[in-house]
PDB file of C-alpha atoms in Angstrom:
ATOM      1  CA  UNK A   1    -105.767 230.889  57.066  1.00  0.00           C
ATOM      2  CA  UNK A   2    -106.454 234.506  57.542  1.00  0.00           C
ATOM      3  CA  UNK A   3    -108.083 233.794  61.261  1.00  0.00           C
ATOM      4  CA  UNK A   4    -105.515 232.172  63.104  1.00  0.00           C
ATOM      5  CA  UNK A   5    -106.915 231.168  66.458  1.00  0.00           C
ATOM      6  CA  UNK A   6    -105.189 232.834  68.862  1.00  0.00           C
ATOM      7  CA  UNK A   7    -103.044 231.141  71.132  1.00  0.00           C
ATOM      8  CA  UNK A   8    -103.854 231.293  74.961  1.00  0.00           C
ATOM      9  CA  UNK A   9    -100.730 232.328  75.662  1.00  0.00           C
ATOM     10  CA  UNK A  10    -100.492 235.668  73.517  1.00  0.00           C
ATOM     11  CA  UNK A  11    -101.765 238.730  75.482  1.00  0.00           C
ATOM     12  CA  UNK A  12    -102.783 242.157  73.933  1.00  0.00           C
ATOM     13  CA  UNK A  13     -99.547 244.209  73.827  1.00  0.00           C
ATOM     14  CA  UNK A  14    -100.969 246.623  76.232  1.00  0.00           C
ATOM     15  CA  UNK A  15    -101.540 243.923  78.933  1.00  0.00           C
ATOM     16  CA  UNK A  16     -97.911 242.684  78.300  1.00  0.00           C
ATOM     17  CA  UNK A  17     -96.539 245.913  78.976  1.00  0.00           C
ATOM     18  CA  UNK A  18     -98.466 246.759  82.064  1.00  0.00           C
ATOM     19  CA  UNK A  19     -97.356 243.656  83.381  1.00  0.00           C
ATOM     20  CA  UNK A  20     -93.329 244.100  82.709  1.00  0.00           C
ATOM     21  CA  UNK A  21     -94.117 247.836  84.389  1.00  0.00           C
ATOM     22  CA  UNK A  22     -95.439 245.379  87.336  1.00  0.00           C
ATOM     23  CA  UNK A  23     -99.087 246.252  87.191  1.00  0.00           C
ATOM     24  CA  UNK A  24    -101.104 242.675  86.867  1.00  0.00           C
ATOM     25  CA  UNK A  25    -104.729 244.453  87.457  1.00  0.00           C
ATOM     26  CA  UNK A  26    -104.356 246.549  84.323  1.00  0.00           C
ATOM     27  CA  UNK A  27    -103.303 243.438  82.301  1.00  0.00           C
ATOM     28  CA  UNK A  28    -106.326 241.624  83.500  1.00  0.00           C
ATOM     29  CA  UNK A  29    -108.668 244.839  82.650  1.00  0.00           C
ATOM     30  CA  UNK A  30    -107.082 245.340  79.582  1.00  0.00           C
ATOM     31  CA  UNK A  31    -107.532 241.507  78.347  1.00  0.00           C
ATOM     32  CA  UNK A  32    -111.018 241.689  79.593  1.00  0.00           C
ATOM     33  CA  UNK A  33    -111.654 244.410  77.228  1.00  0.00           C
ATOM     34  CA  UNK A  34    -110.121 243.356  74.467  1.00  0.00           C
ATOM     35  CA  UNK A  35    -110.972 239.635  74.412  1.00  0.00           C
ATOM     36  CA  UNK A  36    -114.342 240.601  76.027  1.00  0.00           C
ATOM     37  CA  UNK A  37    -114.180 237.443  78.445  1.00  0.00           C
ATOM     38  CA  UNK A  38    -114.776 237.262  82.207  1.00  0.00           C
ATOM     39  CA  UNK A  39    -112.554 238.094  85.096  1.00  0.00           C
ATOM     40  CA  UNK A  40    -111.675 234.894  85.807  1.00  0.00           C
ATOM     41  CA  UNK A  41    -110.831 233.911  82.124  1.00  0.00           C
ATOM     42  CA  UNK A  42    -108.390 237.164  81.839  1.00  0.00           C
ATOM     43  CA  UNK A  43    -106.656 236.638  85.814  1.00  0.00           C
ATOM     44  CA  UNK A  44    -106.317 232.365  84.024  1.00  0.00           C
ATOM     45  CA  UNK A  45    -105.263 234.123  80.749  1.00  0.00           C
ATOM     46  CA  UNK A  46    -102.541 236.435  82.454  1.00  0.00           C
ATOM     47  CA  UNK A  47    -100.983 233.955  84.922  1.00  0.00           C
ATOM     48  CA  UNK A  48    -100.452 231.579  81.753  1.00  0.00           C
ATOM     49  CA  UNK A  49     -98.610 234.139  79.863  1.00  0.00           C
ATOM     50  CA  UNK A  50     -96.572 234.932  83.377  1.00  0.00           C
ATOM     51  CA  UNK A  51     -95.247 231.183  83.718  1.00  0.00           C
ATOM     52  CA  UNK A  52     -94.652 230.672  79.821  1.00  0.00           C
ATOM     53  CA  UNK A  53     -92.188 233.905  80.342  1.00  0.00           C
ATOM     54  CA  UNK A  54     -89.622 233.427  82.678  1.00  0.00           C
ATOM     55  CA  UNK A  55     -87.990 236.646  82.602  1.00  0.00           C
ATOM     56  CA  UNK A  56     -91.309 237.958  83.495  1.00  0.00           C
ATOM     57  CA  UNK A  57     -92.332 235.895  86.181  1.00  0.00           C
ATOM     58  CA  UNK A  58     -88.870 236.810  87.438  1.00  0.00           C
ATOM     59  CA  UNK A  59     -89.885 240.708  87.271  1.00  0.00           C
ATOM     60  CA  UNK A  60     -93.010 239.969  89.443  1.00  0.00           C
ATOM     61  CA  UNK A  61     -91.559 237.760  91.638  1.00  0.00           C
ATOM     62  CA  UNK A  62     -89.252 240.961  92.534  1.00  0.00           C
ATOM     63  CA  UNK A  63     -91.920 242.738  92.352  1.00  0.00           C
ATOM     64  CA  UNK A  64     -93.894 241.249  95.101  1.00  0.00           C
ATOM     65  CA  UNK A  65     -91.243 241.324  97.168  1.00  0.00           C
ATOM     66  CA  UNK A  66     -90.474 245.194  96.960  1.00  0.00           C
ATOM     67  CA  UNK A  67     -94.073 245.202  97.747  1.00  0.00           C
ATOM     68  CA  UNK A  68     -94.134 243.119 100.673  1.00  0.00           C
ATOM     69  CA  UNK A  69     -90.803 244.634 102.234  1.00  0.00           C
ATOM     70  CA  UNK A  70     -92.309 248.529 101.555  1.00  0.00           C
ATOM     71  CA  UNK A  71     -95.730 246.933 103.783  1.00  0.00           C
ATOM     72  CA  UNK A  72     -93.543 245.537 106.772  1.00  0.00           C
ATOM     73  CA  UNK A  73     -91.716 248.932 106.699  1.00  0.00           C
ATOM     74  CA  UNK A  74     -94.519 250.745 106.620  1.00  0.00           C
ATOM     75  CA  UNK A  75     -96.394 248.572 109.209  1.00  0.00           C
ATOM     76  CA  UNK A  76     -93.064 248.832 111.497  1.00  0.00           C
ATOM     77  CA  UNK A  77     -93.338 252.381 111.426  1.00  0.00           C
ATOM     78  CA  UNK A  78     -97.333 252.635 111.913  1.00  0.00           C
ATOM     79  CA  UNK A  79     -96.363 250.511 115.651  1.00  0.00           C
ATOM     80  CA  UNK A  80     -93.906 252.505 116.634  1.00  0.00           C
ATOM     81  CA  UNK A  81     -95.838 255.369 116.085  1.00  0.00           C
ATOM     82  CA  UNK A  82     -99.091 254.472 117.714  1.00  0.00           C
ATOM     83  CA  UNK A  83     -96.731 252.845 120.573  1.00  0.00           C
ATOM     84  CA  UNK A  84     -95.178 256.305 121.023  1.00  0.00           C
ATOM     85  CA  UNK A  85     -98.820 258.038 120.920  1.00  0.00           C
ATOM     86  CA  UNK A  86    -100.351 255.612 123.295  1.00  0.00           C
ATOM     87  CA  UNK A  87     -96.981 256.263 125.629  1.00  0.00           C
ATOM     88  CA  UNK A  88     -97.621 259.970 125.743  1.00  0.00           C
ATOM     89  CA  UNK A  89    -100.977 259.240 126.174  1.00  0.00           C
ATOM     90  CA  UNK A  90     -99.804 257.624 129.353  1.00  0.00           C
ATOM     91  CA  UNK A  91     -97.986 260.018 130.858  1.00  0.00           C
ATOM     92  CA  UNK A  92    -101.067 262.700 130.600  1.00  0.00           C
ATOM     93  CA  UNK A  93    -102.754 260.833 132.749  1.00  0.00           C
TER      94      UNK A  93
END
């Protein structure tokens, strides 16, 4: 009774706090370490834990998006800056 098999769904407390700070990659590394199992058994291992906690898949749902919006921004502003370059460009000519 002293080894209780761990359940899949129990992560390292370091991997569950990296992952309610948003960071998935440094719960993967950290269950990789700790568990010393593959990537692919740690990204499985990770997105388990994320749907059995709904709170949490909540957090990186929001996450995401905050990520995805700050891309299209930046990506917005990359086009109208090359658009404005290749217009001066233009007019040197």
């Amino acid at each position: 009774m002293a080894n209780k098999p761990r359940r899949s769904s129990e992560l390292p407390k370091a991997a569950v706090e990296a992952l309610w700070q948003g960071n998935v990659i440094e719960a993967i590394k950290v269950v990789r370490q700790e568990r010393s199992i593959g990537l692919k058994e740690a990204k499985e291992a990770v997105e388990t834990y994320i749907a059995s906690e709904p709170a949490l898949k909540k957090k990186m749902d929001q996450v995401l998006a905050t990520a995805k919006q700050k891309f299209i921004q930046w990506l917005i502003g990359f086009l109208v800056l090359a658009a404005g370059v290749a217009y001066f460009a233009m007019q040197e000519q």
